[in-house]
Amino acid sequence: GPFNVKTHLDKDMYIAKAQARNSQGEPTAYFTHKEQINIDITSKINKWHAHTVMGFYIKDARNRKIFTTINGEWPKYDPKSSEISATAMIPPNFLVPGQYIFTFAISVPHAMVLDWVEDALVINVIDAGSEFSVYEGGDYGCVFANCTWSLNNIADRGLSNG
C-alpha cells in the first residue's frame, strides 16, 4: 500500500507520502505492463536547503536496481510553501512484469542526505499479453526495449520485390 510517514517530522526536509496511482487517478499497487504508472510523492519542508534533489530508484524482486530518476521540477519550489507535491510518470510498455520496490531520497549530491526512505512502496506489473508472455516467470530483463529493427540484406537473399 501507500507509504505515509509518521516519524522524521523533525527533519528539515523529508518524504512524507508516496503512492502509486493508475491513469484514472485511483490508488493501486497493480498495473498491467501496458499502463502508465503514476507515483505521487509529497515532501515536507521545514527548512529549505539549497542544491537539493529529490528522486527515487526502483529495484526488482531479484534486488537489481532498474533505474534512478530525479525530479527535474524540484528547483522550481516555492520557498513560501511547506510542502512539495510531485508526480513521476513511468511510461506504459516500459517495466516488464514483476514486483518493484521503491526507495525515495532527498539529498544534496555528494554532500548530505536529508531523507532516505528505503523499500517504501511496492508495485506489481502484470503481463497483459506482451510478445514475451510465453516466458512469464522467466528473466527476460528489466525493461521492454522497443528497438527499431530493419533487415539490411533482403535483396541479397532474392527476396526483393523487383
Tab-separated table of N, CA and C in Angstrom:
chain	number	residue	atom	x	y	z
A	1	GLY	N	0.808	-1.196	0.000
A	1	GLY	CA	0.000	0.000	0.000
A	1	GLY	C	0.844	1.249	0.000
A	2	PRO	N	0.217	2.391	0.184
A	2	PRO	CA	0.948	3.649	0.149
A	2	PRO	C	1.884	3.801	1.344
A	3	PHE	N	2.894	4.595	1.174
A	3	PHE	CA	3.828	4.936	2.239
A	3	PHE	C	3.374	6.259	2.833
A	4	ASN	N	3.273	6.314	4.148
A	4	ASN	CA	2.857	7.537	4.822
A	4	ASN	C	3.655	7.645	6.116
A	5	VAL	N	4.526	8.645	6.194
A	5	VAL	CA	5.452	8.733	7.327
A	5	VAL	C	4.795	9.385	8.545
A	6	LYS	N	5.100	8.843	9.692
A	6	LYS	CA	4.657	9.452	10.944
A	6	LYS	C	5.869	9.888	11.767
A	7	THR	N	7.066	9.447	11.350
A	7	THR	CA	8.300	9.856	12.016
A	7	THR	C	9.005	10.860	11.107
A	8	HIS	N	10.215	11.215	11.405
A	8	HIS	CA	11.023	12.144	10.605
A	8	HIS	C	10.438	13.553	10.613
A	9	LEU	N	9.425	13.820	11.434
A	9	LEU	CA	8.759	15.119	11.403
A	9	LEU	C	9.689	16.253	11.824
A	10	ASP	N	10.790	15.909	12.508
A	10	ASP	CA	11.733	16.926	12.958
A	10	ASP	C	12.799	17.229	11.909
A	11	LYS	N	12.816	16.498	10.788
A	11	LYS	CA	13.826	16.731	9.758
A	11	LYS	C	13.545	18.027	9.007
A	12	ASP	N	14.610	18.616	8.442
A	12	ASP	CA	14.461	19.848	7.665
A	12	ASP	C	13.608	19.605	6.420
A	13	MET	N	13.863	18.485	5.758
A	13	MET	CA	13.126	18.117	4.542
A	13	MET	C	12.944	16.608	4.577
A	14	TYR	N	11.733	16.146	4.253
A	14	TYR	CA	11.519	14.707	4.274
A	14	TYR	C	10.390	14.291	3.334
A	15	ILE	N	10.459	13.036	2.915
A	15	ILE	CA	9.409	12.425	2.106
A	15	ILE	C	8.287	12.044	3.071
A	16	ALA	N	7.127	12.644	2.916
A	16	ALA	CA	6.022	12.399	3.842
A	16	ALA	C	5.095	11.289	3.349
A	17	LYS	N	4.946	11.193	2.019
A	17	LYS	CA	3.962	10.247	1.492
A	17	LYS	C	4.342	9.878	0.056
A	18	ALA	N	4.104	8.617	-0.280
A	18	ALA	CA	4.281	8.165	-1.662
A	18	ALA	C	3.207	7.137	-1.957
A	19	GLN	N	2.607	7.263	-3.139
A	19	GLN	CA	1.517	6.358	-3.500
A	19	GLN	C	1.508	6.158	-5.010
A	20	ALA	N	1.200	4.940	-5.419
A	20	ALA	CA	1.067	4.635	-6.845
A	20	ALA	C	-0.396	4.793	-7.245
A	21	ARG	N	-0.612	5.375	-8.425
A	21	ARG	CA	-1.973	5.559	-8.953
A	21	ARG	C	-1.993	5.176	-10.424
A	22	ASN	N	-3.161	4.695	-10.857
A	22	ASN	CA	-3.327	4.380	-12.280
A	22	ASN	C	-3.698	5.648	-13.041
A	23	SER	N	-3.908	5.527	-14.347
A	23	SER	CA	-4.171	6.708	-15.179
A	23	SER	C	-5.518	7.354	-14.868
A	24	GLN	N	-6.406	6.642	-14.160
A	24	GLN	CA	-7.673	7.233	-13.721
A	24	GLN	C	-7.529	7.932	-12.365
A	25	GLY	N	-6.306	7.923	-11.809
A	25	GLY	CA	-6.062	8.573	-10.531
A	25	GLY	C	-6.393	7.720	-9.327
A	26	GLU	N	-6.718	6.450	-9.548
A	26	GLU	CA	-7.091	5.561	-8.438
A	26	GLU	C	-5.839	4.948	-7.814
A	27	PRO	N	-5.755	4.943	-6.468
A	27	PRO	CA	-4.616	4.295	-5.805
A	27	PRO	C	-4.626	2.794	-6.086
A	28	THR	N	-3.469	2.244	-6.444
A	28	THR	CA	-3.360	0.808	-6.683
A	28	THR	C	-1.906	0.388	-6.605
A	29	ALA	N	-1.681	-0.880	-6.365
A	29	ALA	CA	-0.326	-1.443	-6.385
A	29	ALA	C	-0.170	-2.383	-7.576
A	30	TYR	N	-1.222	-2.506	-8.407
A	30	TYR	CA	-1.215	-3.449	-9.524
A	30	TYR	C	-1.456	-2.739	-10.843
A	31	PHE	N	-0.583	-3.019	-11.810
A	31	PHE	CA	-0.655	-2.400	-13.133
A	31	PHE	C	-0.391	-3.467	-14.182
A	32	THR	N	-0.992	-3.314	-15.365
A	32	THR	CA	-0.559	-4.149	-16.477
A	32	THR	C	0.655	-3.458	-17.097
A	33	HIS	N	1.422	-4.207	-17.866
A	33	HIS	CA	2.623	-3.615	-18.473
A	33	HIS	C	2.264	-2.532	-19.487
A	34	LYS	N	0.987	-2.488	-19.909
A	34	LYS	CA	0.542	-1.511	-20.903
A	34	LYS	C	0.073	-0.197	-20.284
A	35	GLU	N	0.056	-0.116	-18.944
A	35	GLU	CA	-0.456	1.073	-18.262
A	35	GLU	C	0.661	2.025	-17.848
A	36	GLN	N	0.352	3.324	-17.859
A	36	GLN	CA	1.233	4.315	-17.238
A	36	GLN	C	1.125	4.153	-15.732
A	37	ILE	N	2.249	4.266	-15.046
A	37	ILE	CA	2.293	4.168	-13.585
A	37	ILE	C	2.629	5.555	-13.047
A	38	ASN	N	1.722	6.108	-12.246
A	38	ASN	CA	1.926	7.431	-11.646
A	38	ASN	C	2.335	7.263	-10.191
A	39	ILE	N	3.449	7.859	-9.823
A	39	ILE	CA	3.924	7.806	-8.442
A	39	ILE	C	3.787	9.211	-7.859
A	40	ASP	N	2.843	9.366	-6.940
A	40	ASP	CA	2.615	10.653	-6.269
A	40	ASP	C	3.484	10.709	-5.019
A	41	ILE	N	4.252	11.791	-4.895
A	41	ILE	CA	5.182	11.944	-3.780
A	41	ILE	C	4.939	13.301	-3.127
A	42	THR	N	4.771	13.283	-1.810
A	42	THR	CA	4.617	14.521	-1.047
A	42	THR	C	5.821	14.661	-0.131
A	43	SER	N	6.504	15.786	-0.257
A	43	SER	CA	7.652	16.091	0.598
A	43	SER	C	7.302	17.280	1.483
A	44	LYS	N	7.732	17.220	2.725
A	44	LYS	CA	7.511	18.323	3.670
A	44	LYS	C	8.814	19.104	3.835
A	45	ILE	N	8.677	20.424	3.897
A	45	ILE	CA	9.823	21.307	4.007
A	45	ILE	C	9.692	22.125	5.290
A	46	ASN	N	10.514	21.818	6.280
A	46	ASN	CA	10.584	22.630	7.495
A	46	ASN	C	11.634	23.717	7.339
A	47	LYS	N	12.735	23.386	6.670
A	47	LYS	CA	13.801	24.345	6.389
A	47	LYS	C	14.395	23.972	5.038
A	48	TRP	N	14.312	24.887	4.072
A	48	TRP	CA	14.801	24.628	2.712
A	48	TRP	C	16.327	24.592	2.688
A	49	HIS	N	16.882	23.618	1.988
A	49	HIS	CA	18.317	23.536	1.742
A	49	HIS	C	18.554	23.736	0.249
A	50	ALA	N	19.448	24.627	-0.079
A	50	ALA	CA	19.769	24.870	-1.488
A	50	ALA	C	20.475	23.661	-2.091
A	51	HIS	N	20.362	23.529	-3.390
A	51	HIS	CA	21.056	22.499	-4.180
A	51	HIS	C	20.578	21.084	-3.881
A	52	THR	N	19.387	20.953	-3.306
A	52	THR	CA	18.866	19.608	-3.038
A	52	THR	C	18.241	19.007	-4.298
A	53	VAL	N	18.193	17.688	-4.310
A	53	VAL	CA	17.457	16.941	-5.327
A	53	VAL	C	16.571	15.934	-4.609
A	54	MET	N	15.456	15.617	-5.253
A	54	MET	CA	14.562	14.583	-4.733
A	54	MET	C	14.327	13.598	-5.857
A	55	GLY	N	14.330	12.329	-5.512
A	55	GLY	CA	14.060	11.319	-6.524
A	55	GLY	C	13.884	9.960	-5.897
A	56	PHE	N	13.911	8.941	-6.756
A	56	PHE	CA	13.786	7.579	-6.268
A	56	PHE	C	14.491	6.626	-7.213
A	57	TYR	N	14.736	5.434	-6.684
A	57	TYR	CA	15.152	4.334	-7.551
A	57	TYR	C	14.238	3.166	-7.265
A	58	ILE	N	14.174	2.250	-8.228
A	58	ILE	CA	13.400	1.040	-8.001
A	58	ILE	C	14.287	-0.175	-8.215
A	59	LYS	N	13.990	-1.201	-7.428
A	59	LYS	CA	14.645	-2.500	-7.566
A	59	LYS	C	13.571	-3.530	-7.899
A	60	ASP	N	13.994	-4.610	-8.545
A	60	ASP	CA	13.047	-5.686	-8.829
A	60	ASP	C	13.151	-6.755	-7.747
A	61	ALA	N	12.373	-7.815	-7.893
A	61	ALA	CA	12.327	-8.881	-6.892
A	61	ALA	C	13.670	-9.607	-6.773
A	62	ARG	N	14.524	-9.485	-7.794
A	62	ARG	CA	15.862	-10.087	-7.751
A	62	ARG	C	16.892	-9.126	-7.149
A	63	ASN	N	16.405	-7.997	-6.625
A	63	ASN	CA	17.225	-6.972	-5.977
A	63	ASN	C	18.141	-6.231	-6.955
A	64	ARG	N	17.781	-6.247	-8.245
A	64	ARG	CA	18.538	-5.478	-9.235
A	64	ARG	C	17.974	-4.059	-9.267
A	65	LYS	N	18.862	-3.062	-9.276
A	65	LYS	CA	18.406	-1.684	-9.428
A	65	LYS	C	18.022	-1.502	-10.897
A	66	ILE	N	16.772	-1.091	-11.147
A	66	ILE	CA	16.263	-0.962	-12.509
A	66	ILE	C	16.561	0.418	-13.069
A	67	PHE	N	16.230	1.452	-12.316
A	67	PHE	CA	16.570	2.811	-12.734
A	67	PHE	C	16.479	3.757	-11.553
A	68	THR	N	17.100	4.923	-11.733
A	68	THR	CA	17.032	6.027	-10.781
A	68	THR	C	16.492	7.228	-11.530
A	69	THR	N	15.636	7.987	-10.892
A	69	THR	CA	15.121	9.209	-11.518
A	69	THR	C	15.144	10.345	-10.502
A	70	ILE	N	15.442	11.540	-10.997
A	70	ILE	CA	15.474	12.741	-10.160
A	70	ILE	C	14.424	13.710	-10.683
A	71	ASN	N	13.716	14.351	-9.759
A	71	ASN	CA	12.667	15.302	-10.119
A	71	ASN	C	13.293	16.592	-10.639
A	72	GLY	N	13.238	16.785	-11.956
A	72	GLY	CA	13.802	17.978	-12.572
A	72	GLY	C	13.026	19.247	-12.266
A	73	GLU	N	11.809	19.107	-11.760
A	73	GLU	CA	10.982	20.269	-11.418
A	73	GLU	C	11.270	20.784	-10.009
A	74	TRP	N	11.976	19.998	-9.224
A	74	TRP	CA	12.245	20.307	-7.807
A	74	TRP	C	12.784	21.721	-7.586
A	75	PRO	N	13.723	22.220	-8.415
A	75	PRO	CA	14.262	23.575	-8.172
A	75	PRO	C	13.225	24.692	-8.313
A	76	LYS	N	12.055	24.400	-8.875
A	76	LYS	CA	11.014	25.421	-9.045
A	76	LYS	C	10.159	25.601	-7.781
A	77	TYR	N	10.579	24.955	-6.702
A	77	TYR	CA	9.855	25.016	-5.426
A	77	TYR	C	9.603	26.446	-4.980
A	78	ASP	N	8.405	26.691	-4.477
A	78	ASP	CA	8.040	27.994	-3.919
A	78	ASP	C	8.491	28.044	-2.458
A	79	PRO	N	9.459	28.882	-2.110
A	79	PRO	CA	10.004	28.903	-0.747
A	79	PRO	C	8.969	29.231	0.327
A	80	LYS	N	7.834	29.804	-0.056
A	80	LYS	CA	6.808	30.124	0.937
A	80	LYS	C	5.980	28.889	1.303
A	81	SER	N	6.132	27.820	0.558
A	81	SER	CA	5.343	26.613	0.794
A	81	SER	C	6.084	25.662	1.731
A	82	SER	N	5.338	24.900	2.497
A	82	SER	CA	5.951	23.915	3.404
A	82	SER	C	5.827	22.503	2.845
A	83	GLU	N	5.369	22.413	1.593
A	83	GLU	CA	5.132	21.089	1.016
A	83	GLU	C	5.399	21.116	-0.489
A	84	ILE	N	5.968	20.050	-0.996
A	84	ILE	CA	6.123	19.874	-2.436
A	84	ILE	C	5.393	18.596	-2.817
A	85	SER	N	4.440	18.721	-3.716
A	85	SER	CA	3.694	17.576	-4.226
A	85	SER	C	4.114	17.366	-5.670
A	86	ALA	N	4.522	16.139	-5.999
A	86	ALA	CA	5.023	15.852	-7.343
A	86	ALA	C	4.519	14.487	-7.812
A	87	THR	N	4.471	14.322	-9.116
A	87	THR	CA	4.096	13.032	-9.692
A	87	THR	C	5.151	12.634	-10.718
A	88	ALA	N	5.660	11.420	-10.580
A	88	ALA	CA	6.558	10.834	-11.577
A	88	ALA	C	5.737	9.859	-12.404
A	89	MET	N	5.826	9.973	-13.718
A	89	MET	CA	5.048	9.113	-14.608
A	89	MET	C	5.971	8.108	-15.292
A	90	ILE	N	5.806	6.836	-14.967
A	90	ILE	CA	6.563	5.769	-15.621
A	90	ILE	C	5.742	5.360	-16.837
A	91	PRO	N	6.339	5.433	-18.023
A	91	PRO	CA	5.537	5.216	-19.237
A	91	PRO	C	5.042	3.780	-19.392
A	92	PRO	N	3.973	3.607	-20.177
A	92	PRO	CA	3.491	2.255	-20.473
A	92	PRO	C	4.544	1.492	-21.276
A	93	ASN	N	4.446	0.176	-21.249
A	93	ASN	CA	5.343	-0.694	-22.020
A	93	ASN	C	6.815	-0.437	-21.700
A	94	PHE	N	7.100	-0.166	-20.425
A	94	PHE	CA	8.483	0.082	-20.005
A	94	PHE	C	8.951	-1.000	-19.034
A	95	LEU	N	8.265	-1.141	-17.892
A	95	LEU	CA	8.650	-2.161	-16.917
A	95	LEU	C	8.097	-3.520	-17.340
A	96	VAL	N	8.951	-4.535	-17.300
A	96	VAL	CA	8.485	-5.890	-17.591
A	96	VAL	C	7.692	-6.391	-16.374
A	97	PRO	N	6.844	-7.392	-16.552
A	97	PRO	CA	6.069	-7.908	-15.422
A	97	PRO	C	6.964	-8.338	-14.261
A	98	GLY	N	6.494	-8.035	-13.060
A	98	GLY	CA	7.230	-8.391	-11.850
A	98	GLY	C	6.887	-7.445	-10.725
A	99	GLN	N	7.563	-7.642	-9.594
A	99	GLN	CA	7.358	-6.795	-8.423
A	99	GLN	C	8.501	-5.782	-8.349
A	100	TYR	N	8.165	-4.536	-7.992
A	100	TYR	CA	9.145	-3.454	-7.916
A	100	TYR	C	9.037	-2.736	-6.580
A	101	ILE	N	10.210	-2.421	-6.005
A	101	ILE	CA	10.287	-1.801	-4.692
A	101	ILE	C	10.980	-0.437	-4.837
A	102	PHE	N	10.351	0.607	-4.309
A	102	PHE	CA	10.822	1.988	-4.451
A	102	PHE	C	11.553	2.458	-3.200
A	103	THR	N	12.650	3.188	-3.410
A	103	THR	CA	13.368	3.886	-2.350
A	103	THR	C	13.434	5.366	-2.737
A	104	PHE	N	13.021	6.218	-1.832
A	104	PHE	CA	12.939	7.662	-2.076
A	104	PHE	C	14.022	8.389	-1.282
A	105	ALA	N	14.484	9.530	-1.822
A	105	ALA	CA	15.517	10.286	-1.114
A	105	ALA	C	15.441	11.772	-1.456
A	106	ILE	N	15.874	12.571	-0.491
A	106	ILE	CA	16.144	13.998	-0.694
A	106	ILE	C	17.587	14.190	-0.257
A	107	SER	N	18.400	14.775	-1.135
A	107	SER	CA	19.810	14.931	-0.786
A	107	SER	C	20.419	16.141	-1.469
A	108	VAL	N	21.572	16.526	-0.957
A	108	VAL	CA	22.455	17.454	-1.650
A	108	VAL	C	23.543	16.549	-2.232
A	109	PRO	N	23.569	16.387	-3.559
A	109	PRO	CA	24.503	15.425	-4.149
A	109	PRO	C	25.948	15.619	-3.671
A	110	HIS	N	26.580	14.513	-3.307
A	110	HIS	CA	27.974	14.462	-2.846
A	110	HIS	C	28.197	15.224	-1.543
A	111	ALA	N	27.127	15.593	-0.839
A	111	ALA	CA	27.320	16.365	0.399
A	111	ALA	C	26.561	15.744	1.576
A	112	MET	N	25.206	15.662	1.463
A	112	MET	CA	24.451	15.104	2.587
A	112	MET	C	23.104	14.559	2.137
A	113	VAL	N	22.640	13.591	2.897
A	113	VAL	CA	21.312	13.024	2.676
A	113	VAL	C	20.387	13.611	3.726
A	114	LEU	N	19.321	14.280	3.269
A	114	LEU	CA	18.362	14.879	4.198
A	114	LEU	C	17.274	13.887	4.585
A	115	ASP	N	16.898	13.010	3.656
A	115	ASP	CA	15.941	11.944	3.976
A	115	ASP	C	16.180	10.785	3.026
A	116	TRP	N	15.977	9.587	3.546
A	116	TRP	CA	16.192	8.351	2.800
A	116	TRP	C	15.132	7.365	3.291
A	117	VAL	N	14.223	6.958	2.410
A	117	VAL	CA	13.149	6.051	2.801
A	117	VAL	C	13.254	4.812	1.925
A	118	GLU	N	13.879	3.781	2.492
A	118	GLU	CA	14.171	2.566	1.739
A	118	GLU	C	12.969	1.622	1.708
A	119	ASP	N	12.778	0.969	0.564
A	119	ASP	CA	11.713	-0.036	0.393
A	119	ASP	C	10.360	0.510	0.861
A	120	ALA	N	10.035	1.717	0.424
A	120	ALA	CA	8.867	2.430	0.932
A	120	ALA	C	7.578	2.088	0.209
A	121	LEU	N	7.678	1.638	-1.031
A	121	LEU	CA	6.483	1.411	-1.844
A	121	LEU	C	6.731	0.198	-2.726
A	122	VAL	N	5.722	-0.644	-2.861
A	122	VAL	CA	5.825	-1.844	-3.698
A	122	VAL	C	4.700	-1.820	-4.722
A	123	ILE	N	5.051	-2.071	-5.988
A	123	ILE	CA	4.033	-2.231	-7.025
A	123	ILE	C	4.271	-3.547	-7.755
A	124	ASN	N	3.235	-4.016	-8.425
A	124	ASN	CA	3.310	-5.234	-9.215
A	124	ASN	C	2.853	-4.939	-10.628
A	125	VAL	N	3.654	-5.374	-11.598
A	125	VAL	CA	3.316	-5.215	-13.004
A	125	VAL	C	2.966	-6.591	-13.548
A	126	ILE	N	1.804	-6.674	-14.190
A	126	ILE	CA	1.258	-7.938	-14.699
A	126	ILE	C	1.305	-7.927	-16.217
A	127	ASP	N	1.674	-9.040	-16.819
A	127	ASP	CA	1.726	-9.136	-18.282
A	127	ASP	C	0.307	-9.164	-18.838
A	128	ALA	N	0.037	-8.241	-19.758
A	128	ALA	CA	-1.293	-8.176	-20.388
A	128	ALA	C	-1.193	-8.626	-21.843
A	129	GLY	N	-0.385	-9.665	-22.082
A	129	GLY	CA	-0.279	-10.209	-23.429
A	129	GLY	C	0.843	-9.621	-24.248
A	130	SER	N	2.019	-9.433	-23.638
A	130	SER	CA	3.167	-8.936	-24.416
A	130	SER	C	3.723	-10.077	-25.258
A	131	GLU	N	4.620	-9.728	-26.174
A	131	GLU	CA	5.239	-10.762	-27.004
A	131	GLU	C	6.103	-11.696	-26.160
A	132	PHE	N	6.395	-11.310	-24.908
A	132	PHE	CA	7.213	-12.133	-24.019
A	132	PHE	C	6.377	-12.950	-23.033
A	133	SER	N	5.055	-12.889	-23.152
A	133	SER	CA	4.194	-13.562	-22.165
A	133	SER	C	4.453	-15.069	-22.114
A	134	VAL	N	4.952	-15.641	-23.201
A	134	VAL	CA	5.266	-17.085	-23.191
A	134	VAL	C	6.404	-17.394	-22.223
A	135	TYR	N	7.174	-16.362	-21.835
A	135	TYR	CA	8.289	-16.558	-20.909
A	135	TYR	C	7.938	-16.144	-19.487
A	136	GLU	N	6.660	-15.956	-19.208
A	136	GLU	CA	6.238	-15.441	-17.901
A	136	GLU	C	6.901	-16.220	-16.769
A	137	GLY	N	7.426	-15.473	-15.808
A	137	GLY	CA	8.133	-16.080	-14.685
A	137	GLY	C	9.624	-16.196	-14.959
A	138	GLY	N	10.023	-16.126	-16.212
A	138	GLY	CA	11.438	-16.186	-16.570
A	138	GLY	C	12.055	-14.803	-16.500
A	139	ASP	N	13.365	-14.754	-16.557
A	139	ASP	CA	14.079	-13.479	-16.509
A	139	ASP	C	14.422	-13.062	-17.927
A	140	TYR	N	13.655	-12.124	-18.477
A	140	TYR	CA	13.975	-11.617	-19.805
A	140	TYR	C	14.336	-10.143	-19.757
A	141	GLY	N	14.881	-9.729	-18.628
A	141	GLY	CA	15.376	-8.367	-18.495
A	141	GLY	C	14.547	-7.530	-17.552
A	142	CYS	N	14.867	-6.240	-17.544
A	142	CYS	CA	14.249	-5.304	-16.604
A	142	CYS	C	13.217	-4.406	-17.260
A	143	VAL	N	13.459	-4.044	-18.517
A	143	VAL	CA	12.572	-3.130	-19.216
A	143	VAL	C	12.311	-3.662	-20.620
A	144	PHE	N	11.199	-3.219	-21.197
A	144	PHE	CA	10.921	-3.505	-22.598
A	144	PHE	C	11.706	-2.497	-23.436
A	145	ALA	N	12.525	-2.979	-24.336
A	145	ALA	CA	13.266	-2.101	-25.244
A	145	ALA	C	12.594	-2.174	-26.608
A	146	ASN	N	11.884	-1.128	-26.958
A	146	ASN	CA	11.163	-1.096	-28.227
A	146	ASN	C	12.107	-0.584	-29.311
A	147	CYS	N	13.062	-1.427	-29.687
A	147	CYS	CA	14.071	-1.055	-30.679
A	147	CYS	C	13.449	-1.003	-32.069
A	148	THR	N	13.998	-0.156	-32.898
A	148	THR	CA	13.615	-0.129	-34.309
A	148	THR	C	14.526	-1.105	-35.038
A	149	TRP	N	13.915	-2.061	-35.742
A	149	TRP	CA	14.662	-3.088	-36.457
A	149	TRP	C	14.480	-2.907	-37.953
A	150	SER	N	15.504	-3.279	-38.698
A	150	SER	CA	15.384	-3.335	-40.153
A	150	SER	C	16.213	-4.503	-40.659
A	151	LEU	N	15.816	-5.038	-41.789
A	151	LEU	CA	16.597	-6.075	-42.452
A	151	LEU	C	17.399	-5.386	-43.540
A	152	ASN	N	18.706	-5.609	-43.518
A	152	ASN	CA	19.591	-4.870	-44.410
A	152	ASN	C	19.996	-5.632	-45.660
A	153	ASN	N	19.783	-6.929	-45.670
A	153	ASN	CA	20.271	-7.715	-46.792
A	153	ASN	C	19.165	-8.515	-47.471
A	154	ILE	N	17.968	-7.944	-47.551
A	154	ILE	CA	16.844	-8.636	-48.162
A	154	ILE	C	17.155	-8.959	-49.631
A	155	ALA	N	17.699	-8.006	-50.364
A	155	ALA	CA	17.979	-8.227	-51.797
A	155	ALA	C	19.004	-9.340	-51.988
A	156	ASP	N	19.937	-9.467	-51.047
A	156	ASP	CA	20.988	-10.494	-51.170
A	156	ASP	C	20.400	-11.912	-51.141
A	157	ARG	N	19.222	-12.060	-50.575
A	157	ARG	CA	18.635	-13.393	-50.426
A	157	ARG	C	17.561	-13.654	-51.469
A	158	GLY	N	17.458	-12.770	-52.466
A	158	GLY	CA	16.476	-12.986	-53.515
A	158	GLY	C	15.060	-12.698	-53.083
A	159	LEU	N	14.908	-11.896	-52.034
A	159	LEU	CA	13.559	-11.614	-51.509
A	159	LEU	C	13.060	-10.248	-51.901
A	160	SER	N	13.733	-9.581	-52.801
A	160	SER	CA	13.299	-8.228	-53.182
A	160	SER	C	12.029	-8.302	-54.015
A	161	ASN	N	11.321	-7.189	-54.071
A	161	ASN	CA	10.047	-7.152	-54.793
A	161	ASN	C	10.232	-6.907	-56.287
A	162	GLY	N	11.479	-6.810	-56.783
A	162	GLY	CA	11.742	-6.456	-58.167
A	162	GLY	C	11.824	-7.589	-59.068
